[in-house]
Short mmCIF file of C-alpha atoms in Angstrom, two decimals:
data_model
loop_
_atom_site.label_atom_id
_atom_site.label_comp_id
_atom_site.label_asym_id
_atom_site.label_seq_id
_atom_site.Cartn_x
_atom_site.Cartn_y
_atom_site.Cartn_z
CA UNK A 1 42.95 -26.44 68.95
CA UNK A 2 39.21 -26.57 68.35
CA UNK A 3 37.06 -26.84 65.46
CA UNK A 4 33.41 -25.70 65.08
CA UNK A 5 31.84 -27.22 62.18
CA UNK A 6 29.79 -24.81 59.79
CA UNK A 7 26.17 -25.67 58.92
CA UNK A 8 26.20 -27.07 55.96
CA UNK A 9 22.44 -25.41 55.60
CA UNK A 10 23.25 -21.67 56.08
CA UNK A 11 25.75 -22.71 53.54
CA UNK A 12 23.42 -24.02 51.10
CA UNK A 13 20.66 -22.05 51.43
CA UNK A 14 21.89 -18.65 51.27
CA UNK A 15 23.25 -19.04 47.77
CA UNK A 16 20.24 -20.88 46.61
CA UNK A 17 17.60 -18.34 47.68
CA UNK A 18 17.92 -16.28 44.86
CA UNK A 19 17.88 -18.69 42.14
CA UNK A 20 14.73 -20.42 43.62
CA UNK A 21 12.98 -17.11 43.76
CA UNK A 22 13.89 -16.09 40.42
CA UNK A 23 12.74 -19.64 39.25
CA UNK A 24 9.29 -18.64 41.14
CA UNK A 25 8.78 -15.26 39.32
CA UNK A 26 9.93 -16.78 36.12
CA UNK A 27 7.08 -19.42 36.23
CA UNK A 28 4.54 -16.64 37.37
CA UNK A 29 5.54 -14.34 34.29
CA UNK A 30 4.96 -17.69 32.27
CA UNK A 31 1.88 -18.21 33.49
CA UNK A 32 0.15 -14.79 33.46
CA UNK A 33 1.21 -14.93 29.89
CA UNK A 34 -0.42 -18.58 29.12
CA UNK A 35 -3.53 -16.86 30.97
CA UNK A 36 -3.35 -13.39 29.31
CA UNK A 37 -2.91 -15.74 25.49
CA UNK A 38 -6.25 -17.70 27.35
CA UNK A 39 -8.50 -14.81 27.71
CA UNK A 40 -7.80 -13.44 24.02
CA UNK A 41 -8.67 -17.14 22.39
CA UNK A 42 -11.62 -17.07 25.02
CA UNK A 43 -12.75 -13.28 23.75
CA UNK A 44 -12.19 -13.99 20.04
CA UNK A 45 -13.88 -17.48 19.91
CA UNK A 46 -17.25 -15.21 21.63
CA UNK A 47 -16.76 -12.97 19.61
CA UNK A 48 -17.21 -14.73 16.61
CA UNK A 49 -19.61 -16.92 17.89
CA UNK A 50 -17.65 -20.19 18.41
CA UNK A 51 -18.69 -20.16 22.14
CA UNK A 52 -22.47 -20.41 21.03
CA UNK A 53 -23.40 -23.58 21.14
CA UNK A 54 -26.70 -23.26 20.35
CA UNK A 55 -26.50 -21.98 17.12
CA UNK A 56 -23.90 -25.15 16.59
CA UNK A 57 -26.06 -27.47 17.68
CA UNK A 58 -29.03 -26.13 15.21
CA UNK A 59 -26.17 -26.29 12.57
CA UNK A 60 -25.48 -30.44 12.82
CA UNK A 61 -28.75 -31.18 11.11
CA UNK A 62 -28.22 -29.32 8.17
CA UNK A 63 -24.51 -30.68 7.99
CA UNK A 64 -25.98 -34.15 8.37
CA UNK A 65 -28.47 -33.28 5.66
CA UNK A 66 -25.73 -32.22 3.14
CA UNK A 67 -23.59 -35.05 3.92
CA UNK A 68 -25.95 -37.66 2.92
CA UNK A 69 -27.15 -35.58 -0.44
CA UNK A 70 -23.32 -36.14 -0.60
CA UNK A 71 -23.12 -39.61 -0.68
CA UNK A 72 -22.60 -41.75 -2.68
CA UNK A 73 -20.16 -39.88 -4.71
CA UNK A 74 -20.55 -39.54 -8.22
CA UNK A 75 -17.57 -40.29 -10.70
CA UNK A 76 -19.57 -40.52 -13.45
CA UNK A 77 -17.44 -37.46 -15.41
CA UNK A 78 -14.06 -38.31 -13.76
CA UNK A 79 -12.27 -38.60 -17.15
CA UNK A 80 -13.41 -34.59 -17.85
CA UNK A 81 -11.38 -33.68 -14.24
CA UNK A 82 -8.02 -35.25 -15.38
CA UNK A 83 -7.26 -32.20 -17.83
CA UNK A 84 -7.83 -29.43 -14.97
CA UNK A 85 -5.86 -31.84 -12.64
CA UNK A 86 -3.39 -31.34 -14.69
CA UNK A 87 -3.86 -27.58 -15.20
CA UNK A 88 -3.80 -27.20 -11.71
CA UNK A 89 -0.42 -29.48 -11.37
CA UNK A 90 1.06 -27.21 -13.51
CA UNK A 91 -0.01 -23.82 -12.15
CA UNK A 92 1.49 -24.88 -8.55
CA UNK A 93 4.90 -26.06 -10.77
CA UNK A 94 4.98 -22.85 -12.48
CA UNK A 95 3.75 -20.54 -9.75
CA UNK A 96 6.70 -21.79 -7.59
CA UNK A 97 9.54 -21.84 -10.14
CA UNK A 98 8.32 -17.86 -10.60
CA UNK A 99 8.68 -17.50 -6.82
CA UNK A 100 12.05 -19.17 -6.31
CA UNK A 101 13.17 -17.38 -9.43
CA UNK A 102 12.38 -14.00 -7.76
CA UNK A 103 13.43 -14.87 -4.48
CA UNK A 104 16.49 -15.74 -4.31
CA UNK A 105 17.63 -12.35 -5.37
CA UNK A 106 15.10 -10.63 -2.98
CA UNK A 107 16.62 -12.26 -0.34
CA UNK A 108 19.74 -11.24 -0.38
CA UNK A 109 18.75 -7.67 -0.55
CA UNK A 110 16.04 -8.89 2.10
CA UNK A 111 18.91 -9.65 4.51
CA UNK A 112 20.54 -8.09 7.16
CA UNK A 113 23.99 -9.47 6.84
CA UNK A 114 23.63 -9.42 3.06
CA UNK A 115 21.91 -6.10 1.20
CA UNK A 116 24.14 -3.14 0.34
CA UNK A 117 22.57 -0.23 2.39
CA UNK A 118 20.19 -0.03 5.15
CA UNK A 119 17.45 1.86 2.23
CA UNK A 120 17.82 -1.15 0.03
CA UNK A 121 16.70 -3.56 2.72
CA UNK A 122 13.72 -1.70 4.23
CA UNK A 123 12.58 -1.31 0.61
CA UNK A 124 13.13 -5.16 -0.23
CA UNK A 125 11.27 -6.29 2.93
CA UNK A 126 8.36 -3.77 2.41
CA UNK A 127 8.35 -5.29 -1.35
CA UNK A 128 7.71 -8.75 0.48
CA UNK A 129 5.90 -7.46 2.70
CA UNK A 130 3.19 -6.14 0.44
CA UNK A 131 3.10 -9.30 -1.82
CA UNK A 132 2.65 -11.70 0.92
CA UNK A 133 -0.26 -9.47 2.87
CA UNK A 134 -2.43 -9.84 -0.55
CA UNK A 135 -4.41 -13.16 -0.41
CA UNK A 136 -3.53 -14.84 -3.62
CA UNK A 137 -7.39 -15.70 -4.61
CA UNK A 138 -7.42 -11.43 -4.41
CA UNK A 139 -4.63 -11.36 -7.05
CA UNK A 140 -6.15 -13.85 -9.08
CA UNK A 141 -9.70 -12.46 -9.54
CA UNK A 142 -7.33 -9.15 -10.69
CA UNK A 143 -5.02 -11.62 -13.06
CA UNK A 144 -8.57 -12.65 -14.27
CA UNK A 145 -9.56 -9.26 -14.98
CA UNK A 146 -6.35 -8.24 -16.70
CA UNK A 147 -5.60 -11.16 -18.91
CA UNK A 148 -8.83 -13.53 -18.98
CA UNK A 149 -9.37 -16.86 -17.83
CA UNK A 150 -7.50 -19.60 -17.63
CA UNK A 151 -4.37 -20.94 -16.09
CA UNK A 152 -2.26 -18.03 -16.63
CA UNK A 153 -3.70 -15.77 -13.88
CA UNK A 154 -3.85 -18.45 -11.49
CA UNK A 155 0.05 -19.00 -12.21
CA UNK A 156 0.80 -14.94 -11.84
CA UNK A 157 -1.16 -14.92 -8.74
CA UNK A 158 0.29 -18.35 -7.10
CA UNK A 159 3.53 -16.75 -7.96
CA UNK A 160 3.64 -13.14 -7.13
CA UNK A 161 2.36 -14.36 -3.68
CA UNK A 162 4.39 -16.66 -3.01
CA UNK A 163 7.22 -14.32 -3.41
CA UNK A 164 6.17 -12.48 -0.62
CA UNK A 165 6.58 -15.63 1.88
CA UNK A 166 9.27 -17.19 0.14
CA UNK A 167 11.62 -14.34 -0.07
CA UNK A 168 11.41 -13.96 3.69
CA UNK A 169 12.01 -17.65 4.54
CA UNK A 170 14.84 -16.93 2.32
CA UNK A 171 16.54 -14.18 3.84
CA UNK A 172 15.95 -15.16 7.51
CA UNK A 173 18.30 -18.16 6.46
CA UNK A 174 21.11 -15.84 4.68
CA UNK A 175 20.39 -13.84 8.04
CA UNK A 176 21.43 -17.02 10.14
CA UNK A 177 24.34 -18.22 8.35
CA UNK A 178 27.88 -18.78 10.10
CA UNK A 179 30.26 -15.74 10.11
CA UNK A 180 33.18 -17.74 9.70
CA UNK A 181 33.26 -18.77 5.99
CA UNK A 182 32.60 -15.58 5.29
CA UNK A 183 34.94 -13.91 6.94
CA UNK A 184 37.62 -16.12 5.34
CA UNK A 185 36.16 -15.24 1.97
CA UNK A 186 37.19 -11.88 3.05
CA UNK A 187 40.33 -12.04 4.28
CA UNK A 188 41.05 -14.15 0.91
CA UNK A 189 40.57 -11.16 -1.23
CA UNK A 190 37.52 -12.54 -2.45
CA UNK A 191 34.99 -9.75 -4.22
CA UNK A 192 31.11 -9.46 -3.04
CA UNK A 193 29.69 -11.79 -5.37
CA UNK A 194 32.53 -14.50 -5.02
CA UNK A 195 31.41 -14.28 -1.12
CA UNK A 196 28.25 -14.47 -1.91
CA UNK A 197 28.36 -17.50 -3.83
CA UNK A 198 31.08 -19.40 -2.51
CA UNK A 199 30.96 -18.42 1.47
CA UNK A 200 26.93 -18.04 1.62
CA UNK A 201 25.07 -20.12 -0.79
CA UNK A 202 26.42 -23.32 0.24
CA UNK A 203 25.04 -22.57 3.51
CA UNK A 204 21.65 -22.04 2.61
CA UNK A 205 20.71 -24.02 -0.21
CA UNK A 206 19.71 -27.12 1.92
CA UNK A 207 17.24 -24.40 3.67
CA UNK A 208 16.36 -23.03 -0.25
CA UNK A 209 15.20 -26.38 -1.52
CA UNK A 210 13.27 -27.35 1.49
CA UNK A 211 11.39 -24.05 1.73
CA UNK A 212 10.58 -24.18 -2.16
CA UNK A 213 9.46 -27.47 -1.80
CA UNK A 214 7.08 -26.76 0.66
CA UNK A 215 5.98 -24.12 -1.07
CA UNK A 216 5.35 -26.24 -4.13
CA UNK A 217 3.19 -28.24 -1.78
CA UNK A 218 1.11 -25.40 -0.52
CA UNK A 219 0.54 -23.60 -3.78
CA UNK A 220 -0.65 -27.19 -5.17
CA UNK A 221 -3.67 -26.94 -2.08
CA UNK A 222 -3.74 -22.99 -3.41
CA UNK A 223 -4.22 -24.12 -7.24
CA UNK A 224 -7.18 -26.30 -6.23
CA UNK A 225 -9.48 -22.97 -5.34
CA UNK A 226 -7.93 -20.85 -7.92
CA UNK A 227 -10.31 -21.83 -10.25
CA UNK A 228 -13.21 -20.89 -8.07
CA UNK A 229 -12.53 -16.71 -9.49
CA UNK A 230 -12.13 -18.32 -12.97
CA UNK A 231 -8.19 -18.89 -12.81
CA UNK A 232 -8.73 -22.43 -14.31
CA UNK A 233 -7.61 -25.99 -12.81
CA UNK A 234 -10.10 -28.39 -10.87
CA UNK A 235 -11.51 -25.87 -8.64
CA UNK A 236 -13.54 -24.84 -11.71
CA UNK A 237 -14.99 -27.99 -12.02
CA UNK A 238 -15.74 -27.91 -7.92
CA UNK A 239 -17.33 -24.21 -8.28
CA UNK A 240 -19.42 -25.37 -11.39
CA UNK A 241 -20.69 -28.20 -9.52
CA UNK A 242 -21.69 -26.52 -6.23
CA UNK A 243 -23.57 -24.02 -8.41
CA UNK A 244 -25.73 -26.79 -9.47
CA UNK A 245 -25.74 -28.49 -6.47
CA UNK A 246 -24.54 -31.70 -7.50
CA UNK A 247 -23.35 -32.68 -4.78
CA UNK A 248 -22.80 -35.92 -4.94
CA UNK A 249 -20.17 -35.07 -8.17
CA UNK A 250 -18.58 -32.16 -5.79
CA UNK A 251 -17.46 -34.79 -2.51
CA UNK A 252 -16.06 -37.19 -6.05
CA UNK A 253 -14.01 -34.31 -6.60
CA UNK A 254 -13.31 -33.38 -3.02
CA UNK A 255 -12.03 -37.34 -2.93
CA UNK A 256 -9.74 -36.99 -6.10
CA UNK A 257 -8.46 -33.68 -4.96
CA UNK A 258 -7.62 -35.52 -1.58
CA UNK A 259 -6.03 -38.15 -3.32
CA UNK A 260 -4.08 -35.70 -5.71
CA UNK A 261 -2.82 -34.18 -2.29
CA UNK A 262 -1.79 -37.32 -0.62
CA UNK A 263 0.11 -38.07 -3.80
CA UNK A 264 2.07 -34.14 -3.58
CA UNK A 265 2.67 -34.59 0.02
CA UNK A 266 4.41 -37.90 -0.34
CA UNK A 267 6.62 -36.56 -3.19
CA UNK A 268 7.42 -33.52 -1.68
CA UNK A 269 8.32 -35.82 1.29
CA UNK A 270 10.19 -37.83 -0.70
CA UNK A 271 12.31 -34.89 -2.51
CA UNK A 272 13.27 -33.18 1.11
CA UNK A 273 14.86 -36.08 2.12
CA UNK A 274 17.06 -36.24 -1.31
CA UNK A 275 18.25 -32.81 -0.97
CA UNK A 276 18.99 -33.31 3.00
#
């Protein structure tokens, strides 16, 4: 009896030639769409002048110029700033408490998986659609118009826009949660609400209080140029001072608000890692 021994190549090869030229058409789809994502960067930095460095280079004198009418910085009035540091403390506290307020019913008519009828859902996302697509230095010059100046409009306008972003971060985590306790929720008899608060809300509060505290973050960074359309906070002081150039007293407050900053990141740091 004989035995002729197969080629362990043909073997090997003929399954493998597929996969390997799948792999190579994979990797050319990835890169024409690196170089397509290339040439629209490339276009857009042209076309709005990024790509001319001449008119950069012409522009580093002038920056140099500012810089040292800049220096050193001025603290003379730093006990007047501590008041709108404040104000603007507060209008990031209470534009985000009005956002979280409002989202967390948005988003469950926001989600998928969650809202009552297909018409209540598109409605609730073009809601957050609309709030998040107006720049919130746009609401607060109308705030400013409608109730005067101070803090107030700044808060309405940190708020209302922040609605818009944190209602969707919202329901895209309802939209993710697992099936299962749900289902068992369900099968226990359990009404819509009780689901909702029992089977759902567990799941996403971890993904709630990170988002909002972010957000707190953010609108803190917001509530510092608020104040430039006369919605109160230091970015009044910072406007007032660029008006007269005095510049010296505008990098002191650039320093403070960076300090200010360094302070909210570390806290809001500090706070995701309690409610991990």
């Amino acid at each position: 009896m004989s035995y002729t021994p197969t080629e362990p190549a043909t073997l090997s090869s003929a399954p493998s030639a597929p996969v390997l030229n799948e792999h190579a058409r994979g990797w050319r789809r990835k890169l024409l769409q690196a170089g397509l994502v290339l040439a629209v960067i490339i276009i857009a930095s042209w076309y709005v002048g990024l790509l001319n460095f001449k008119t950069l280079a012409n522009g580093v004198p002038a920056i140099g110029v500012l810089l040292g009418e800049s220096l050193p910085p001025d603290f003379t009035n730093v006990m007047n700033w501590v008041l709108p540091l404040v104000d603007t403390l507060a209008m990031s506290i209470a534009g985000t408490a009005i956002a979280v307020a409002a989202s967390v019913p948005l988003a469950f008519l926001a989600a998928r998986n969650t809202s009552p009828h297909p018409v209540v859902f598109h409605i609730t996302r073009t809601i957050l659609n609309g709030l998040r697509s107006v720049p919130e230095l746009i609401m607060g010059i109308i705030f400013v118009a409608a109730v005067g100046f101070g803090a107030l409009p700044g808060v309405l306008a940190l708020g209302l826009h922040s609605i818009g972003m944190v209602g969707k971060f919202f329901a895209e985590a309802i939209e993710h949660v697992d099936e299962a306790p749900v289902e068992a929720a369900d099968a226990a008899g359990a009404t819509r609400l009780q689901v909702l608060w029992h089977a759902v809300l567990p799941q996403v509060l971890p993904q709630f209080a990170d988002v909002s505290i972010y957000r707190w973050e953010y609108n803190f960074r917001a509530s510092t140029v608020m104040g430039m359309v006369g919605a109160g906070g230091i970015g009044f002081e910072l406007m007032g001072s660029l008006r007269i150039m005095q510049y010296q007293e505008v990098s002191a407050i650039l320093i403070v608000i960076l300090l200010m900053v360094t302070i909210v990141d570390s806290l809001s740091g500090f706070l995701r890692k309690k409610f991990k």
